[in-house]
Amino acid sequence: MATTQPSTSAALSALGEPFKSDFLCSPNEGNAAEVFGIDVVTITVGRKSKPFIVHKKLLCDPCEFFSKAFNSGFKEGKTGVIDFPDVDHDVMFAFCCWLYYDFKLPDSEEKASAASPYIERYLLPLFVFADRLCLNEFMNKLIDSLQDFQRKHKQHLCASLTRRIFEEVGPHSKLHMYFVADFATWEVMNDDLSSRFLWDFHKELNKNRDLDKTHYFFWKYHSRKLYLRGLYKMWRRNGSRSYGQCFCHTHGEGEICHFDYRV
């Protein structure tokens, strides 16, 4: 069963050393006991079963999967432990950062040149994990962070990520659509195949039919180009040449976008 631990700081310290240079976090506000509760559970990840001690309430409130696991007669409910042998330590740490803090991608100049490795190492595995748990708000904030990063550095996504994106993320995923749209922007800007990026991407088109012109968003984007002669960029969240702040979000019935929480 879940154990009782009144100390919030003890559970936070059990998460280990934070990604000081990789994540920018701002603490949640409010009464700690009300937000966190006092019961904690353990999540183990990887082949070595690295443990993460997390407040049960904070974990279960936003996630039906964890709520059912820890509030039932299943083994996890009795032991207070759940195991994810296929989840990386860094992914779980970042997930815990989202639970306890406000998750963001790095926002520094020196990270700009390493955008693709960072996306491949952190954002994509995080998105796959969030999709697995049906955590819409987490997926939405990951895409928002990607938009923020691209908007600041004016940097398009690398074609080398294409294969992994479409192997691990379903064709109806908003991240799937985001990558297709970003490629469309590149094609509109270059308008030919002289760019090495476009050449690599078109090679991927031949391998991944989901990326071809059968994808509705691909056609929708180019029809706007033909009729409006405008350039829509996915990192634009507002304005006449954007698709709106929630276009790449996933919202369930009755869910309110986190942007609408802002006063």
GROMACS .gro file of C-alpha atoms in nm:
model
  263
    1MET     CA    1   0.000   0.000   0.000
    2ALA     CA    2   0.102   0.363  -0.034
    3THR     CA    3   0.313   0.486   0.255
    4THR     CA    4   0.256   0.807   0.448
    5GLN     CA    5   0.523   1.074   0.444
    6PRO     CA    6   0.451   1.424   0.573
    7SER     CA    7   0.770   1.576   0.435
    8THR     CA    8   0.733   1.724   0.088
    9SER     CA    9   1.103   1.805   0.064
   10ALA     CA   10   1.200   1.442   0.129
   11ALA     CA   11   0.997   1.318  -0.167
   12LEU     CA   12   1.135   1.592  -0.388
   13SER     CA   13   1.492   1.514  -0.289
   14ALA     CA   14   1.435   1.147  -0.374
   15LEU     CA   15   1.400   1.250  -0.738
   16GLY     CA   16   1.774   1.312  -0.752
   17GLU     CA   17   1.973   1.599  -0.900
   18PRO     CA   18   1.771   1.817  -1.141
   19PHE     CA   19   1.866   1.887  -1.503
   20LYS     CA   20   2.000   2.228  -1.404
   21SER     CA   21   2.108   2.319  -1.756
   22ASP     CA   22   1.836   2.134  -1.942
   23PHE     CA   23   1.514   2.238  -1.772
   24LEU     CA   24   1.380   2.571  -1.654
   25CYS     CA   25   1.121   2.513  -1.384
   26SER     CA   26   0.909   2.741  -1.169
   27PRO     CA   27   0.766   2.595  -0.846
   28ASN     CA   28   0.395   2.535  -0.803
   29GLU     CA   29   0.227   2.766  -0.557
   30GLY     CA   30  -0.030   2.691  -0.290
   31ASN     CA   31  -0.049   2.488   0.027
   32ALA     CA   32   0.183   2.188  -0.011
   33ALA     CA   33  -0.035   1.947   0.185
   34GLU     CA   34  -0.339   2.030  -0.027
   35VAL     CA   35  -0.149   2.007  -0.354
   36PHE     CA   36   0.068   1.703  -0.281
   37GLY     CA   37  -0.122   1.509  -0.017
   38ILE     CA   38   0.079   1.301   0.231
   39ASP     CA   39   0.080   0.955   0.068
   40VAL     CA   40   0.367   0.864  -0.161
   41VAL     CA   41   0.415   0.582  -0.412
   42THR     CA   42   0.717   0.451  -0.600
   43ILE     CA   43   0.774   0.438  -0.975
   44THR     CA   44   1.066   0.226  -1.094
   45VAL     CA   45   1.210   0.265  -1.444
   46GLY     CA   46   1.470   0.102  -1.667
   47ARG     CA   47   1.642  -0.233  -1.646
   48LYS     CA   48   1.794  -0.142  -1.311
   49SER     CA   49   1.456  -0.037  -1.166
   50LYS     CA   50   1.565   0.313  -1.068
   51PRO     CA   51   1.310   0.431  -0.805
   52PHE     CA   52   1.122   0.761  -0.807
   53ILE     CA   53   0.921   0.846  -0.496
   54VAL     CA   54   0.622   1.059  -0.594
   55HIS     CA   55   0.323   1.198  -0.405
   56LYS     CA   56   0.025   0.977  -0.484
   57LYS     CA   57  -0.230   1.258  -0.512
   58LEU     CA   58  -0.012   1.461  -0.747
   59LEU     CA   59   0.039   1.154  -0.965
   60CYS     CA   60  -0.316   1.020  -0.970
   61ASP     CA   61  -0.519   1.341  -1.000
   62PRO     CA   62  -0.417   1.421  -1.361
   63CYS     CA   63  -0.377   1.060  -1.477
   64GLU     CA   64  -0.652   0.799  -1.486
   65PHE     CA   65  -0.396   0.526  -1.555
   66PHE     CA   66  -0.211   0.584  -1.228
   67SER     CA   67  -0.534   0.642  -1.039
   68LYS     CA   68  -0.667   0.302  -1.143
   69ALA     CA   69  -0.334   0.133  -1.073
   70PHE     CA   70  -0.286   0.268  -0.721
   71ASN     CA   71  -0.650   0.285  -0.610
   72SER     CA   72  -0.748  -0.072  -0.686
   73GLY     CA   73  -0.692  -0.431  -0.584
   74PHE     CA   74  -0.411  -0.470  -0.836
   75LYS     CA   75  -0.058  -0.544  -0.724
   76GLU     CA   76   0.036  -0.176  -0.762
   77GLY     CA   77  -0.246  -0.073  -0.531
   78LYS     CA   78  -0.129  -0.316  -0.264
   79THR     CA   79   0.244  -0.251  -0.286
   80GLY     CA   80   0.244   0.117  -0.386
   81VAL     CA   81   0.503   0.037  -0.654
   82ILE     CA   82   0.469   0.040  -1.034
   83ASP     CA   83   0.742  -0.059  -1.280
   84PHE     CA   84   0.821   0.077  -1.628
   85PRO     CA   85   1.123  -0.124  -1.749
   86ASP     CA   86   1.103   0.034  -2.096
   87VAL     CA   87   1.107   0.396  -1.974
   88ASP     CA   88   1.435   0.586  -1.949
   89HIS     CA   89   1.547   0.752  -1.625
   90ASP     CA   90   1.568   1.096  -1.788
   91VAL     CA   91   1.216   1.064  -1.925
   92MET     CA   92   1.072   0.980  -1.585
   93PHE     CA   93   1.267   1.259  -1.422
   94ALA     CA   94   1.127   1.509  -1.672
   95PHE     CA   95   0.778   1.370  -1.611
   96CYS     CA   96   0.825   1.428  -1.239
   97CYS     CA   97   0.945   1.781  -1.317
   98TRP     CA   98   0.612   1.836  -1.488
   99LEU     CA   99   0.423   1.705  -1.186
  100TYR     CA  100   0.610   1.921  -0.935
  101TYR     CA  101   0.709   2.213  -1.157
  102ASP     CA  102   0.614   2.387  -1.478
  103PHE     CA  103   0.787   2.193  -1.755
  104LYS     CA  104   0.976   2.380  -2.027
  105LEU     CA  105   1.230   2.301  -2.295
  106PRO     CA  106   1.570   2.472  -2.257
  107ASP     CA  107   1.571   2.838  -2.350
  108SER     CA  108   1.934   2.927  -2.407
  109GLU     CA  109   2.139   3.026  -2.710
  110GLU     CA  110   2.392   2.748  -2.666
  111LYS     CA  111   2.120   2.486  -2.694
  112ALA     CA  112   1.999   2.608  -3.033
  113SER     CA  113   2.255   2.416  -3.238
  114ALA     CA  114   2.169   2.097  -3.051
  115ALA     CA  115   1.793   2.121  -3.102
  116SER     CA  116   1.749   1.791  -3.285
  117PRO     CA  117   1.951   1.577  -3.040
  118TYR     CA  118   1.760   1.738  -2.755
  119ILE     CA  119   1.424   1.674  -2.919
  120GLU     CA  120   1.524   1.316  -2.995
  121ARG     CA  121   1.656   1.249  -2.645
  122TYR     CA  122   1.392   1.423  -2.436
  123LEU     CA  123   1.087   1.562  -2.612
  124LEU     CA  124   0.999   1.265  -2.832
  125PRO     CA  125   1.029   0.999  -2.557
  126LEU     CA  126   0.834   1.229  -2.324
  127PHE     CA  127   0.560   1.275  -2.581
  128VAL     CA  128   0.538   0.899  -2.644
  129PHE     CA  129   0.514   0.838  -2.267
  130ALA     CA  130   0.248   1.108  -2.225
  131ASP     CA  131   0.052   0.968  -2.519
  132ARG     CA  132   0.072   0.622  -2.363
  133LEU     CA  133  -0.083   0.759  -2.042
  134CYS     CA  134  -0.334   0.985  -2.225
  135LEU     CA  135  -0.193   1.294  -2.052
  136ASN     CA  136  -0.332   1.561  -2.283
  137GLU     CA  137  -0.209   1.861  -2.086
  138PHE     CA  138   0.146   1.725  -2.073
  139MET     CA  139   0.146   1.656  -2.450
  140ASN     CA  140   0.010   2.005  -2.516
  141LYS     CA  141   0.279   2.170  -2.305
  142LEU     CA  142   0.550   1.968  -2.477
  143ILE     CA  143   0.433   2.096  -2.815
  144ASP     CA  144   0.408   2.450  -2.673
  145SER     CA  145   0.769   2.422  -2.556
  146LEU     CA  146   0.872   2.307  -2.902
  147GLN     CA  147   0.691   2.606  -3.054
  148ASP     CA  148   0.860   2.844  -2.810
  149PHE     CA  149   1.202   2.702  -2.890
  150GLN     CA  150   1.149   2.728  -3.265
  151ARG     CA  151   1.004   3.078  -3.243
  152LYS     CA  152   1.301   3.209  -3.048
  153HIS     CA  153   1.572   3.048  -3.260
  154LYS     CA  154   1.384   3.048  -3.595
  155GLN     CA  155   1.496   2.689  -3.635
  156HIS     CA  156   1.308   2.425  -3.832
  157LEU     CA  157   1.302   2.060  -3.735
  158CYS     CA  158   1.564   1.824  -3.873
  159ALA     CA  159   1.471   1.565  -4.136
  160SER     CA  160   1.675   1.300  -3.955
  161LEU     CA  161   1.404   1.287  -3.687
  162THR     CA  162   1.134   1.200  -3.937
  163ARG     CA  163   1.166   0.823  -3.934
  164ARG     CA  164   1.163   0.796  -3.556
  165ILE     CA  165   0.870   1.036  -3.523
  166PHE     CA  166   0.655   0.832  -3.758
  167GLU     CA  167   0.764   0.499  -3.612
  168GLU     CA  168   0.682   0.595  -3.254
  169VAL     CA  169   0.400   0.847  -3.287
  170GLY     CA  170   0.064   0.753  -3.438
  171PRO     CA  171  -0.056   0.911  -3.765
  172HIS     CA  172  -0.335   1.097  -3.586
  173SER     CA  173  -0.100   1.248  -3.329
  174LYS     CA  174  -0.069   1.625  -3.315
  175LEU     CA  175   0.311   1.589  -3.303
  176HIS     CA  176   0.291   1.392  -3.629
  177MET     CA  177   0.095   1.678  -3.784
  178TYR     CA  178   0.335   1.936  -3.640
  179PHE     CA  179   0.634   1.778  -3.816
  180VAL     CA  180   0.450   1.758  -4.148
  181ALA     CA  181   0.349   2.123  -4.119
  182ASP     CA  182   0.701   2.231  -4.034
  183PHE     CA  183   0.831   2.049  -4.341
  184ALA     CA  184   0.566   2.220  -4.554
  185THR     CA  185   0.697   2.555  -4.432
  186TRP     CA  186   1.046   2.457  -4.543
  187GLU     CA  187   0.920   2.358  -4.887
  188VAL     CA  188   0.728   2.683  -4.931
  189MET     CA  189   1.032   2.887  -4.826
  190ASN     CA  190   1.271   2.704  -5.060
  191ASP     CA  191   1.027   2.616  -5.338
  192ASP     CA  192   1.266   2.357  -5.481
  193LEU     CA  193   1.485   2.064  -5.380
  194SER     CA  194   1.813   2.253  -5.366
  195SER     CA  195   1.807   2.245  -4.988
  196ARG     CA  196   1.981   1.945  -4.833
  197PHE     CA  197   1.702   1.937  -4.576
  198LEU     CA  198   1.435   1.905  -4.845
  199TRP     CA  199   1.631   1.641  -5.032
  200ASP     CA  200   1.663   1.430  -4.716
  201PHE     CA  201   1.300   1.484  -4.631
  202HIS     CA  202   1.177   1.379  -4.975
  203LYS     CA  203   1.378   1.061  -4.942
  204GLU     CA  204   1.183   0.998  -4.624
  205LEU     CA  205   0.859   1.066  -4.811
  206ASN     CA  206   0.935   0.765  -5.028
  207LYS     CA  207   0.980   0.547  -4.718
  208ASN     CA  208   0.688   0.679  -4.512
  209ARG     CA  209   0.369   0.707  -4.712
  210ASP     CA  210   0.197   0.881  -4.421
  211LEU     CA  211   0.410   1.183  -4.507
  212ASP     CA  212   0.302   1.193  -4.871
  213LYS     CA  213   0.037   1.421  -5.018
  214THR     CA  214  -0.235   1.191  -4.892
  215HIS     CA  215  -0.187   1.359  -4.555
  216TYR     CA  216  -0.474   1.607  -4.535
  217PHE     CA  217  -0.270   1.871  -4.356
  218PHE     CA  218  -0.005   1.869  -4.628
  219TRP     CA  219  -0.265   1.956  -4.890
  220LYS     CA  220  -0.441   2.206  -4.667
  221TYR     CA  221  -0.116   2.392  -4.613
  222HIS     CA  222  -0.027   2.412  -4.982
  223SER     CA  223  -0.377   2.517  -5.084
  224ARG     CA  224  -0.339   2.815  -4.851
  225LYS     CA  225  -0.007   2.895  -5.014
  226LEU     CA  226  -0.161   2.892  -5.361
  227TYR     CA  227  -0.463   3.105  -5.277
  228LEU     CA  228  -0.329   3.335  -5.008
  229ARG     CA  229   0.043   3.348  -5.088
  230GLY     CA  230   0.100   3.355  -4.717
  231LEU     CA  231   0.352   3.171  -4.505
  232TYR     CA  232   0.213   2.989  -4.205
  233LYS     CA  233   0.467   2.877  -3.946
  234MET     CA  234   0.384   2.629  -3.676
  235TRP     CA  235   0.573   2.824  -3.413
  236ARG     CA  236   0.331   3.115  -3.453
  237ARG     CA  237   0.060   3.071  -3.192
  238ASN     CA  238  -0.146   3.383  -3.265
  239GLY     CA  239  -0.206   3.624  -3.551
  240SER     CA  240  -0.344   3.614  -3.905
  241ARG     CA  241  -0.078   3.369  -4.026
  242SER     CA  242  -0.113   3.115  -3.750
  243TYR     CA  243  -0.347   2.822  -3.696
  244GLY     CA  244  -0.431   2.933  -3.343
  245GLN     CA  245  -0.299   2.843  -3.000
  246CYS     CA  246  -0.486   2.511  -2.973
  247PHE     CA  247  -0.443   2.379  -3.328
  248CYS     CA  248  -0.178   2.129  -3.220
  249HIS     CA  249  -0.336   2.061  -2.881
  250THR     CA  250  -0.531   1.755  -2.772
  251HIS     CA  251  -0.833   1.834  -2.555
  252GLY     CA  252  -1.079   1.580  -2.423
  253GLU     CA  253  -1.446   1.655  -2.371
  254GLY     CA  254  -1.481   1.926  -2.108
  255GLU     CA  255  -1.105   1.990  -2.083
  256ILE     CA  256  -0.997   2.353  -2.063
  257CYS     CA  257  -0.676   2.460  -2.237
  258HIS     CA  258  -0.403   2.563  -1.995
  259PHE     CA  259  -0.375   2.893  -2.184
  260ASP     CA  260  -0.730   2.972  -2.075
  261TYR     CA  261  -0.631   2.936  -1.708
  262ARG     CA  262  -0.426   3.253  -1.737
  263VAL     CA  263  -0.582   3.566  -1.596
   0.00000   0.00000   0.00000
